[in-house]
Amino acid sequence: SLPDYLYRDGTPAFYYRKPHMEPQEGADAFHFMAKTRTNVVSPLDDNIPDGIYDERVLKYGGAMQSGRPHHVHVLGKYFPADKYFDEHPEWWAWNNVQGKHMKSGSYCFSNEGFFNALLGRLLEIIKEDIELSEKTGAEVPCFYSLSLDDISADFFCQCPECAKVREEAGDTGYTMKFVNRIAREVKKVYPFVKLEILIYSNFVNPPKDGTLPESNVICRLANLFSDMLRGPHSHTNKYALELIERWGDICKRAGSDFYIYDYIYTIRYSYPFPVFFRMKDMIQTYCKNGVK
């Protein structure tokens, strides 16, 4: 029996909430997640995440998950070069200096064979996840990522068709046009499914030609340019704030979701990193700019 003043009721400001913390790993974490109002788990590479279908998930209110094969930096995981390059070298980026397709490069977004193969594999994964959802009662993944790894400009395809699009739309527009095309086809079959791209590395600047994401494409800005010891309105965070505002406006005009990957912790080391005092301003700024 608890006193009435301990009762809390409300709607979270963000519907996708995933702080990366070790206690969140595995099905044993769902009790902890429910208590801390976090709600996201991610699958291991290319594995159906059986843990999400554990009965404890439903007991504690369910959980959101990203789809296979991974939640980020994922395009190379659909068709790994070591497995598919020898059979389909034309799927990979053409390099003018080398005079050949590069196994270490990105993909050729103008190649119809690669487009059809990726679309087919993605639809296959979604179908499998929906069947599992219907069987277990767990939620269908909230998005499927089509984001690229960090790559230099040299790793983009330099074939005439790709080079023309990159010249007109920039690296972000070049990638977004390809993902938009996938998204339009997915929407015909699964209108509720969303795809995610990263606003990251080579893809931070908005498309040069004004290309907007499709309404079923999530844009996730990786806040790499923030002075993490100060709030977003500090003079040291002028550029980071401009990116948040610009992409918030783009997503608002497109009717697409805006996500943030905020670096408020040390990924590889466990030493103290005192950033929590700036989080209130960050969270309010994200809300103001439409972050979901």
PDB file of C-alpha atoms in Angstrom:
ATOM      1  CA  SER A   1       0.000   0.000   0.000  1.00  0.00           C
ATOM      2  CA  LEU A   2       1.464   3.314  -1.097  1.00  0.00           C
ATOM      3  CA  PRO A   3       0.403   6.875  -0.284  1.00  0.00           C
ATOM      4  CA  ASP A   4      -1.507   8.708  -3.010  1.00  0.00           C
ATOM      5  CA  TYR A   5       1.191  11.339  -3.499  1.00  0.00           C
ATOM      6  CA  LEU A   6       3.531   8.691  -4.919  1.00  0.00           C
ATOM      7  CA  TYR A   7       1.211   8.083  -7.866  1.00  0.00           C
ATOM      8  CA  ARG A   8       2.542   9.341 -11.190  1.00  0.00           C
ATOM      9  CA  ASP A   9       0.771   9.440 -14.540  1.00  0.00           C
ATOM     10  CA  GLY A  10       1.836  11.042 -17.814  1.00  0.00           C
ATOM     11  CA  THR A  11       3.117  10.677 -21.333  1.00  0.00           C
ATOM     12  CA  PRO A  12       6.876  10.648 -21.994  1.00  0.00           C
ATOM     13  CA  ALA A  13       8.288  13.462 -24.108  1.00  0.00           C
ATOM     14  CA  PHE A  14      10.066  10.914 -26.309  1.00  0.00           C
ATOM     15  CA  TYR A  15       8.548   7.637 -27.466  1.00  0.00           C
ATOM     16  CA  TYR A  16      11.939   6.059 -28.268  1.00  0.00           C
ATOM     17  CA  ARG A  17      14.173   6.098 -25.189  1.00  0.00           C
ATOM     18  CA  LYS A  18      17.437   4.187 -25.191  1.00  0.00           C
ATOM     19  CA  PRO A  19      20.302   5.131 -22.928  1.00  0.00           C
ATOM     20  CA  HIS A  20      23.139   2.665 -23.509  1.00  0.00           C
ATOM     21  CA  MET A  21      23.825   1.088 -20.145  1.00  0.00           C
ATOM     22  CA  GLU A  22      25.106  -2.353 -19.237  1.00  0.00           C
ATOM     23  CA  PRO A  23      22.098  -3.212 -17.008  1.00  0.00           C
ATOM     24  CA  GLN A  24      19.915  -3.007 -20.143  1.00  0.00           C
ATOM     25  CA  GLU A  25      21.479  -6.004 -21.851  1.00  0.00           C
ATOM     26  CA  GLY A  26      19.409  -9.175 -22.150  1.00  0.00           C
ATOM     27  CA  ALA A  27      15.920 -10.194 -21.059  1.00  0.00           C
ATOM     28  CA  ASP A  28      16.835  -9.839 -17.394  1.00  0.00           C
ATOM     29  CA  ALA A  29      16.977  -6.087 -17.937  1.00  0.00           C
ATOM     30  CA  PHE A  30      13.260  -5.487 -18.532  1.00  0.00           C
ATOM     31  CA  HIS A  31      12.445  -4.956 -14.872  1.00  0.00           C
ATOM     32  CA  PHE A  32      15.210  -2.352 -14.700  1.00  0.00           C
ATOM     33  CA  MET A  33      14.019  -0.745 -17.943  1.00  0.00           C
ATOM     34  CA  ALA A  34      10.445  -0.455 -16.690  1.00  0.00           C
ATOM     35  CA  LYS A  35      11.597   1.227 -13.485  1.00  0.00           C
ATOM     36  CA  THR A  36      13.805   3.717 -15.335  1.00  0.00           C
ATOM     37  CA  ARG A  37      11.241   4.461 -18.081  1.00  0.00           C
ATOM     38  CA  THR A  38      13.514   3.276 -20.864  1.00  0.00           C
ATOM     39  CA  ASN A  39      11.958   1.137 -23.556  1.00  0.00           C
ATOM     40  CA  VAL A  40      14.385   0.035 -26.276  1.00  0.00           C
ATOM     41  CA  VAL A  41      16.392  -3.089 -26.976  1.00  0.00           C
ATOM     42  CA  SER A  42      18.376  -3.885 -30.133  1.00  0.00           C
ATOM     43  CA  PRO A  43      19.005  -7.179 -31.913  1.00  0.00           C
ATOM     44  CA  LEU A  44      22.394  -8.775 -32.278  1.00  0.00           C
ATOM     45  CA  ASP A  45      23.768  -8.729 -35.782  1.00  0.00           C
ATOM     46  CA  ASP A  46      21.505 -10.597 -38.191  1.00  0.00           C
ATOM     47  CA  ASN A  47      19.813 -12.606 -35.443  1.00  0.00           C
ATOM     48  CA  ILE A  48      16.107 -12.610 -34.730  1.00  0.00           C
ATOM     49  CA  PRO A  49      16.173 -11.075 -31.252  1.00  0.00           C
ATOM     50  CA  ASP A  50      14.515 -13.901 -29.342  1.00  0.00           C
ATOM     51  CA  GLY A  51      15.019 -12.035 -26.079  1.00  0.00           C
ATOM     52  CA  ILE A  52      12.400  -9.472 -27.064  1.00  0.00           C
ATOM     53  CA  TYR A  53       9.803 -12.256 -27.136  1.00  0.00           C
ATOM     54  CA  ASP A  54      10.509 -13.310 -23.556  1.00  0.00           C
ATOM     55  CA  GLU A  55       7.339 -13.309 -21.428  1.00  0.00           C
ATOM     56  CA  ARG A  56       8.970 -10.778 -19.096  1.00  0.00           C
ATOM     57  CA  VAL A  57       8.822  -8.177 -21.869  1.00  0.00           C
ATOM     58  CA  LEU A  58       5.030  -8.185 -21.923  1.00  0.00           C
ATOM     59  CA  LYS A  59       4.852  -8.436 -18.135  1.00  0.00           C
ATOM     60  CA  TYR A  60       6.684  -5.137 -17.810  1.00  0.00           C
ATOM     61  CA  GLY A  61       4.788  -3.340 -20.540  1.00  0.00           C
ATOM     62  CA  GLY A  62       6.586  -4.302 -23.732  1.00  0.00           C
ATOM     63  CA  ALA A  63       9.647  -2.838 -25.385  1.00  0.00           C
ATOM     64  CA  MET A  64      10.552  -1.180 -28.652  1.00  0.00           C
ATOM     65  CA  GLN A  65      13.288  -2.648 -30.791  1.00  0.00           C
ATOM     66  CA  SER A  66      15.059  -1.799 -33.993  1.00  0.00           C
ATOM     67  CA  GLY A  67      14.912  -4.323 -36.786  1.00  0.00           C
ATOM     68  CA  ARG A  68      17.579  -6.637 -38.073  1.00  0.00           C
ATOM     69  CA  PRO A  69      20.337  -6.823 -39.016  1.00  0.00           C
ATOM     70  CA  HIS A  70      21.412  -4.050 -36.599  1.00  0.00           C
ATOM     71  CA  HIS A  71      20.270  -0.675 -35.274  1.00  0.00           C
ATOM     72  CA  VAL A  72      22.929   1.492 -36.943  1.00  0.00           C
ATOM     73  CA  HIS A  73      25.822   1.434 -39.477  1.00  0.00           C
ATOM     74  CA  VAL A  74      24.005  -1.359 -41.149  1.00  0.00           C
ATOM     75  CA  LEU A  75      23.901  -1.193 -44.948  1.00  0.00           C
ATOM     76  CA  GLY A  76      26.992  -3.375 -45.303  1.00  0.00           C
ATOM     77  CA  LYS A  77      25.426  -6.026 -43.094  1.00  0.00           C
ATOM     78  CA  TYR A  78      22.607  -6.833 -45.536  1.00  0.00           C
ATOM     79  CA  PHE A  79      25.111  -7.940 -48.172  1.00  0.00           C
ATOM     80  CA  PRO A  80      28.639  -8.311 -46.722  1.00  0.00           C
ATOM     81  CA  ALA A  81      31.350  -7.868 -49.339  1.00  0.00           C
ATOM     82  CA  ASP A  82      33.195 -11.022 -48.245  1.00  0.00           C
ATOM     83  CA  LYS A  83      30.140 -13.087 -49.110  1.00  0.00           C
ATOM     84  CA  TYR A  84      28.648 -11.345 -52.163  1.00  0.00           C
ATOM     85  CA  PHE A  85      31.341  -9.305 -53.937  1.00  0.00           C
ATOM     86  CA  ASP A  86      32.773 -12.078 -56.088  1.00  0.00           C
ATOM     87  CA  GLU A  87      29.329 -12.896 -57.492  1.00  0.00           C
ATOM     88  CA  HIS A  88      28.084  -9.304 -57.812  1.00  0.00           C
ATOM     89  CA  PRO A  89      31.021  -6.868 -58.047  1.00  0.00           C
ATOM     90  CA  GLU A  90      28.752  -4.448 -59.934  1.00  0.00           C
ATOM     91  CA  TRP A  91      26.817  -3.827 -56.712  1.00  0.00           C
ATOM     92  CA  TRP A  92      29.844  -2.090 -55.195  1.00  0.00           C
ATOM     93  CA  ALA A  93      31.259   1.376 -55.796  1.00  0.00           C
ATOM     94  CA  TRP A  94      33.160   2.051 -58.998  1.00  0.00           C
ATOM     95  CA  ASN A  95      36.509   3.834 -58.533  1.00  0.00           C
ATOM     96  CA  ASN A  96      37.849   5.832 -61.480  1.00  0.00           C
ATOM     97  CA  VAL A  97      41.502   5.725 -60.398  1.00  0.00           C
ATOM     98  CA  GLN A  98      41.495   1.961 -59.855  1.00  0.00           C
ATOM     99  CA  GLY A  99      39.298   1.378 -62.891  1.00  0.00           C
ATOM    100  CA  LYS A 100      37.214  -1.222 -61.101  1.00  0.00           C
ATOM    101  CA  HIS A 101      34.537  -1.859 -58.486  1.00  0.00           C
ATOM    102  CA  MET A 102      35.966  -1.630 -54.974  1.00  0.00           C
ATOM    103  CA  LYS A 103      35.273  -4.309 -52.401  1.00  0.00           C
ATOM    104  CA  SER A 104      36.244  -1.825 -49.697  1.00  0.00           C
ATOM    105  CA  GLY A 105      33.938   0.887 -51.024  1.00  0.00           C
ATOM    106  CA  SER A 106      30.285   1.669 -50.568  1.00  0.00           C
ATOM    107  CA  TYR A 107      27.596   0.475 -52.980  1.00  0.00           C
ATOM    108  CA  CYS A 108      26.482   1.670 -56.389  1.00  0.00           C
ATOM    109  CA  PHE A 109      23.112   3.266 -55.697  1.00  0.00           C
ATOM    110  CA  SER A 110      22.423   3.412 -59.427  1.00  0.00           C
ATOM    111  CA  ASN A 111      22.642  -0.354 -59.861  1.00  0.00           C
ATOM    112  CA  GLU A 112      19.172  -1.850 -60.263  1.00  0.00           C
ATOM    113  CA  GLY A 113      20.351  -5.312 -59.257  1.00  0.00           C
ATOM    114  CA  PHE A 114      21.561  -4.041 -55.897  1.00  0.00           C
ATOM    115  CA  PHE A 115      18.402  -1.975 -55.380  1.00  0.00           C
ATOM    116  CA  ASN A 116      16.147  -4.991 -56.027  1.00  0.00           C
ATOM    117  CA  ALA A 117      18.264  -7.306 -53.888  1.00  0.00           C
ATOM    118  CA  LEU A 118      18.254  -4.903 -50.919  1.00  0.00           C
ATOM    119  CA  LEU A 119      14.530  -4.237 -51.227  1.00  0.00           C
ATOM    120  CA  GLY A 120      13.797  -7.951 -51.428  1.00  0.00           C
ATOM    121  CA  ARG A 121      15.934  -8.784 -48.398  1.00  0.00           C
ATOM    122  CA  LEU A 122      14.392  -5.981 -46.361  1.00  0.00           C
ATOM    123  CA  LEU A 123      10.832  -7.056 -47.196  1.00  0.00           C
ATOM    124  CA  GLU A 124      11.773 -10.620 -46.262  1.00  0.00           C
ATOM    125  CA  ILE A 125      13.073  -9.527 -42.834  1.00  0.00           C
ATOM    126  CA  ILE A 126       9.979  -7.404 -42.156  1.00  0.00           C
ATOM    127  CA  LYS A 127       7.699 -10.317 -43.065  1.00  0.00           C
ATOM    128  CA  GLU A 128       9.554 -12.631 -40.680  1.00  0.00           C
ATOM    129  CA  ASP A 129       9.332 -10.088 -37.844  1.00  0.00           C
ATOM    130  CA  ILE A 130       5.609  -9.539 -38.361  1.00  0.00           C
ATOM    131  CA  GLU A 131       4.994 -13.289 -38.227  1.00  0.00           C
ATOM    132  CA  LEU A 132       6.980 -13.512 -34.989  1.00  0.00           C
ATOM    133  CA  SER A 133       5.030 -10.586 -33.584  1.00  0.00           C
ATOM    134  CA  GLU A 134       1.711 -12.229 -34.378  1.00  0.00           C
ATOM    135  CA  LYS A 135       2.911 -15.478 -32.814  1.00  0.00           C
ATOM    136  CA  THR A 136       4.288 -13.987 -29.597  1.00  0.00           C
ATOM    137  CA  GLY A 137       2.361 -10.755 -29.011  1.00  0.00           C
ATOM    138  CA  ALA A 138       5.540  -8.670 -28.984  1.00  0.00           C
ATOM    139  CA  GLU A 139       5.754  -5.455 -30.945  1.00  0.00           C
ATOM    140  CA  VAL A 140       7.012  -5.244 -34.510  1.00  0.00           C
ATOM    141  CA  PRO A 141      10.354  -3.366 -34.685  1.00  0.00           C
ATOM    142  CA  CYS A 142       9.861   0.396 -34.717  1.00  0.00           C
ATOM    143  CA  PHE A 143      12.291   0.933 -37.601  1.00  0.00           C
ATOM    144  CA  TYR A 144      14.785  -0.757 -39.930  1.00  0.00           C
ATOM    145  CA  SER A 145      18.068   1.023 -40.447  1.00  0.00           C
ATOM    146  CA  LEU A 146      19.593   1.722 -43.856  1.00  0.00           C
ATOM    147  CA  SER A 147      22.490   3.803 -42.561  1.00  0.00           C
ATOM    148  CA  LEU A 148      26.030   3.708 -43.887  1.00  0.00           C
ATOM    149  CA  ASP A 149      29.285   3.333 -41.989  1.00  0.00           C
ATOM    150  CA  ASP A 150      31.675   6.273 -41.684  1.00  0.00           C
ATOM    151  CA  ILE A 151      33.204   6.464 -45.147  1.00  0.00           C
ATOM    152  CA  SER A 152      35.436   8.933 -46.920  1.00  0.00           C
ATOM    153  CA  ALA A 153      34.369  10.562 -50.156  1.00  0.00           C
ATOM    154  CA  ASP A 154      36.761   8.241 -52.018  1.00  0.00           C
ATOM    155  CA  PHE A 155      34.586   5.266 -51.111  1.00  0.00           C
ATOM    156  CA  PHE A 156      31.452   6.583 -52.818  1.00  0.00           C
ATOM    157  CA  CYS A 157      30.598   5.205 -56.223  1.00  0.00           C
ATOM    158  CA  GLN A 158      32.117   7.246 -59.066  1.00  0.00           C
ATOM    159  CA  CYS A 159      30.162   5.759 -61.946  1.00  0.00           C
ATOM    160  CA  PRO A 160      28.606   8.450 -64.216  1.00  0.00           C
ATOM    161  CA  GLU A 161      25.078   8.018 -62.850  1.00  0.00           C
ATOM    162  CA  CYS A 162      26.121   8.195 -59.178  1.00  0.00           C
ATOM    163  CA  ALA A 163      28.590  11.014 -59.792  1.00  0.00           C
ATOM    164  CA  LYS A 164      25.849  13.098 -61.407  1.00  0.00           C
ATOM    165  CA  VAL A 165      23.502  12.677 -58.437  1.00  0.00           C
ATOM    166  CA  ARG A 166      26.259  13.433 -55.929  1.00  0.00           C
ATOM    167  CA  GLU A 167      27.179  16.574 -57.808  1.00  0.00           C
ATOM    168  CA  GLU A 168      23.587  17.809 -57.816  1.00  0.00           C
ATOM    169  CA  ALA A 169      22.435  16.664 -54.369  1.00  0.00           C
ATOM    170  CA  GLY A 170      25.615  16.215 -52.321  1.00  0.00           C
ATOM    171  CA  ASP A 171      26.486  13.115 -50.317  1.00  0.00           C
ATOM    172  CA  THR A 172      23.440  13.423 -48.059  1.00  0.00           C
ATOM    173  CA  GLY A 173      21.055  13.920 -50.954  1.00  0.00           C
ATOM    174  CA  TYR A 174      22.647  11.078 -52.919  1.00  0.00           C
ATOM    175  CA  THR A 175      22.072   8.685 -50.020  1.00  0.00           C
ATOM    176  CA  MET A 176      18.636  10.038 -49.131  1.00  0.00           C
ATOM    177  CA  LYS A 177      17.356   9.660 -52.693  1.00  0.00           C
ATOM    178  CA  PHE A 178      18.304   5.982 -52.642  1.00  0.00           C
ATOM    179  CA  VAL A 179      16.720   5.362 -49.230  1.00  0.00           C
ATOM    180  CA  ASN A 180      13.619   7.331 -50.282  1.00  0.00           C
ATOM    181  CA  ARG A 181      13.207   5.045 -53.263  1.00  0.00           C
ATOM    182  CA  ILE A 182      13.405   1.973 -51.004  1.00  0.00           C
ATOM    183  CA  ALA A 183      10.978   3.619 -48.583  1.00  0.00           C
ATOM    184  CA  ARG A 184       8.361   4.249 -51.270  1.00  0.00           C
ATOM    185  CA  GLU A 185       8.399   0.577 -52.256  1.00  0.00           C
ATOM    186  CA  VAL A 186       8.259  -0.639 -48.641  1.00  0.00           C
ATOM    187  CA  LYS A 187       5.300   1.652 -47.986  1.00  0.00           C
ATOM    188  CA  LYS A 188       3.298  -0.062 -50.730  1.00  0.00           C
ATOM    189  CA  VAL A 189       3.579  -3.384 -48.852  1.00  0.00           C
ATOM    190  CA  TYR A 190       3.935  -2.284 -45.218  1.00  0.00           C
ATOM    191  CA  PRO A 191       2.635   1.293 -44.830  1.00  0.00           C
ATOM    192  CA  PHE A 192       3.349   1.315 -41.070  1.00  0.00           C
ATOM    193  CA  VAL A 193       7.064   0.441 -41.375  1.00  0.00           C
ATOM    194  CA  LYS A 194       9.710   3.145 -40.978  1.00  0.00           C
ATOM    195  CA  LEU A 195      13.281   3.206 -42.241  1.00  0.00           C
ATOM    196  CA  GLU A 196      16.126   5.111 -40.638  1.00  0.00           C
ATOM    197  CA  ILE A 197      19.126   6.967 -42.033  1.00  0.00           C
ATOM    198  CA  LEU A 198      21.946   8.637 -40.143  1.00  0.00           C
ATOM    199  CA  ILE A 199      22.695  12.336 -40.339  1.00  0.00           C
ATOM    200  CA  TYR A 200      26.315  11.674 -39.600  1.00  0.00           C
ATOM    201  CA  SER A 201      29.882  11.993 -40.844  1.00  0.00           C
ATOM    202  CA  ASN A 202      29.619  12.725 -44.614  1.00  0.00           C
ATOM    203  CA  PHE A 203      25.843  13.106 -44.326  1.00  0.00           C
ATOM    204  CA  VAL A 204      25.480  16.036 -41.913  1.00  0.00           C
ATOM    205  CA  ASN A 205      24.757  18.784 -44.413  1.00  0.00           C
ATOM    206  CA  PRO A 206      21.215  18.865 -45.863  1.00  0.00           C
ATOM    207  CA  PRO A 207      20.832  17.802 -49.516  1.00  0.00           C
ATOM    208  CA  LYS A 208      22.085  20.480 -51.902  1.00  0.00           C
ATOM    209  CA  ASP A 209      19.043  20.126 -54.169  1.00  0.00           C
ATOM    210  CA  GLY A 210      16.450  20.358 -51.386  1.00  0.00           C
ATOM    211  CA  THR A 211      15.559  16.646 -51.337  1.00  0.00           C
ATOM    212  CA  LEU A 212      13.317  15.844 -48.363  1.00  0.00           C
ATOM    213  CA  PRO A 213      13.028  12.458 -46.635  1.00  0.00           C
ATOM    214  CA  GLU A 214       9.916  10.423 -47.304  1.00  0.00           C
ATOM    215  CA  SER A 215       7.372  10.496 -44.481  1.00  0.00           C
ATOM    216  CA  ASN A 216       8.317   6.933 -43.490  1.00  0.00           C
ATOM    217  CA  VAL A 217      12.042   7.768 -43.247  1.00  0.00           C
ATOM    218  CA  ILE A 218      13.492   8.615 -39.830  1.00  0.00           C
ATOM    219  CA  CYS A 219      16.434  11.021 -39.820  1.00  0.00           C
ATOM    220  CA  ARG A 220      18.731  10.376 -36.860  1.00  0.00           C
ATOM    221  CA  LEU A 221      21.219  13.150 -36.193  1.00  0.00           C
ATOM    222  CA  ALA A 222      24.365  11.948 -34.437  1.00  0.00           C
ATOM    223  CA  ASN A 223      25.287  14.892 -32.233  1.00  0.00           C
ATOM    224  CA  LEU A 224      29.009  14.585 -32.850  1.00  0.00           C
ATOM    225  CA  PHE A 225      29.693  18.300 -32.865  1.00  0.00           C
ATOM    226  CA  SER A 226      28.492  19.177 -29.397  1.00  0.00           C
ATOM    227  CA  ASP A 227      30.618  20.496 -26.568  1.00  0.00           C
ATOM    228  CA  MET A 228      29.374  17.871 -24.148  1.00  0.00           C
ATOM    229  CA  LEU A 229      30.347  19.846 -21.043  1.00  0.00           C
ATOM    230  CA  ARG A 230      27.995  22.715 -21.905  1.00  0.00           C
ATOM    231  CA  GLY A 231      24.375  23.122 -22.892  1.00  0.00           C
ATOM    232  CA  PRO A 232      23.176  23.631 -26.486  1.00  0.00           C
ATOM    233  CA  HIS A 233      22.872  27.403 -26.078  1.00  0.00           C
ATOM    234  CA  SER A 234      26.501  27.864 -25.132  1.00  0.00           C
ATOM    235  CA  HIS A 235      28.593  29.824 -27.657  1.00  0.00           C
ATOM    236  CA  THR A 236      30.698  26.666 -28.053  1.00  0.00           C
ATOM    237  CA  ASN A 237      27.654  24.807 -29.365  1.00  0.00           C
ATOM    238  CA  LYS A 238      26.526  27.242 -32.040  1.00  0.00           C
ATOM    239  CA  TYR A 239      27.121  24.806 -34.917  1.00  0.00           C
ATOM    240  CA  ALA A 240      25.579  21.844 -33.072  1.00  0.00           C
ATOM    241  CA  LEU A 241      22.438  23.866 -32.324  1.00  0.00           C
ATOM    242  CA  GLU A 242      22.198  25.011 -35.946  1.00  0.00           C
ATOM    243  CA  LEU A 243      22.247  21.367 -37.102  1.00  0.00           C
ATOM    244  CA  ILE A 244      19.495  20.436 -34.647  1.00  0.00           C
ATOM    245  CA  GLU A 245      17.334  23.343 -35.798  1.00  0.00           C
ATOM    246  CA  ARG A 246      17.966  22.774 -39.527  1.00  0.00           C
ATOM    247  CA  TRP A 247      17.191  19.061 -39.431  1.00  0.00           C
ATOM    248  CA  GLY A 248      14.235  19.612 -37.131  1.00  0.00           C
ATOM    249  CA  ASP A 249      12.793  21.972 -39.726  1.00  0.00           C
ATOM    250  CA  ILE A 250      13.513  19.543 -42.594  1.00  0.00           C
ATOM    251  CA  CYS A 251      11.748  16.679 -40.815  1.00  0.00           C
ATOM    252  CA  LYS A 252       8.811  18.914 -39.894  1.00  0.00           C
ATOM    253  CA  ARG A 253       8.353  19.958 -43.530  1.00  0.00           C
ATOM    254  CA  ALA A 254       8.698  16.345 -44.715  1.00  0.00           C
ATOM    255  CA  GLY A 255       6.362  14.918 -42.071  1.00  0.00           C
ATOM    256  CA  SER A 256       9.094  12.473 -41.036  1.00  0.00           C
ATOM    257  CA  ASP A 257      10.415  11.568 -37.594  1.00  0.00           C
ATOM    258  CA  PHE A 258      13.511  13.211 -36.140  1.00  0.00           C
ATOM    259  CA  TYR A 259      15.705  11.152 -33.792  1.00  0.00           C
ATOM    260  CA  ILE A 260      18.877  12.130 -31.941  1.00  0.00           C
ATOM    261  CA  TYR A 261      21.873  10.045 -30.983  1.00  0.00           C
ATOM    262  CA  ASP A 262      23.353  12.110 -28.189  1.00  0.00           C
ATOM    263  CA  TYR A 263      26.798  11.378 -26.806  1.00  0.00           C
ATOM    264  CA  ILE A 264      26.384  11.937 -23.093  1.00  0.00           C
ATOM    265  CA  TYR A 265      28.681   9.158 -21.953  1.00  0.00           C
ATOM    266  CA  THR A 266      31.996   7.518 -22.774  1.00  0.00           C
ATOM    267  CA  ILE A 267      31.446   4.598 -25.097  1.00  0.00           C
ATOM    268  CA  ARG A 268      34.652   2.664 -24.485  1.00  0.00           C
ATOM    269  CA  TYR A 269      35.820   3.792 -21.051  1.00  0.00           C
ATOM    270  CA  SER A 270      34.223   3.826 -17.628  1.00  0.00           C
ATOM    271  CA  TYR A 271      35.781   6.900 -16.065  1.00  0.00           C
ATOM    272  CA  PRO A 272      33.457   9.617 -14.682  1.00  0.00           C
ATOM    273  CA  PHE A 273      31.997  11.943 -17.294  1.00  0.00           C
ATOM    274  CA  PRO A 274      29.970  14.703 -15.597  1.00  0.00           C
ATOM    275  CA  VAL A 275      27.423  15.778 -18.215  1.00  0.00           C
ATOM    276  CA  PHE A 276      24.109  15.289 -16.459  1.00  0.00           C
ATOM    277  CA  PHE A 277      23.822  18.915 -15.390  1.00  0.00           C
ATOM    278  CA  ARG A 278      23.393  19.968 -19.025  1.00  0.00           C
ATOM    279  CA  MET A 279      20.730  17.382 -19.866  1.00  0.00           C
ATOM    280  CA  LYS A 280      17.663  19.463 -18.946  1.00  0.00           C
ATOM    281  CA  ASP A 281      18.542  22.121 -21.523  1.00  0.00           C
ATOM    282  CA  MET A 282      19.354  19.459 -24.136  1.00  0.00           C
ATOM    283  CA  ILE A 283      16.080  17.599 -23.604  1.00  0.00           C
ATOM    284  CA  GLN A 284      14.009  20.780 -23.782  1.00  0.00           C
ATOM    285  CA  THR A 285      15.870  21.880 -26.922  1.00  0.00           C
ATOM    286  CA  TYR A 286      15.234  18.525 -28.569  1.00  0.00           C
ATOM    287  CA  CYS A 287      11.530  18.707 -27.727  1.00  0.00           C
ATOM    288  CA  LYS A 288      11.308  22.220 -29.140  1.00  0.00           C
ATOM    289  CA  ASN A 289      12.802  20.985 -32.428  1.00  0.00           C
ATOM    290  CA  GLY A 290      10.490  18.004 -32.825  1.00  0.00           C
ATOM    291  CA  VAL A 291      12.772  15.187 -31.723  1.00  0.00           C
ATOM    292  CA  LYS A 292      10.841  11.963 -31.094  1.00  0.00           C
TER     293      LYS A 292
END
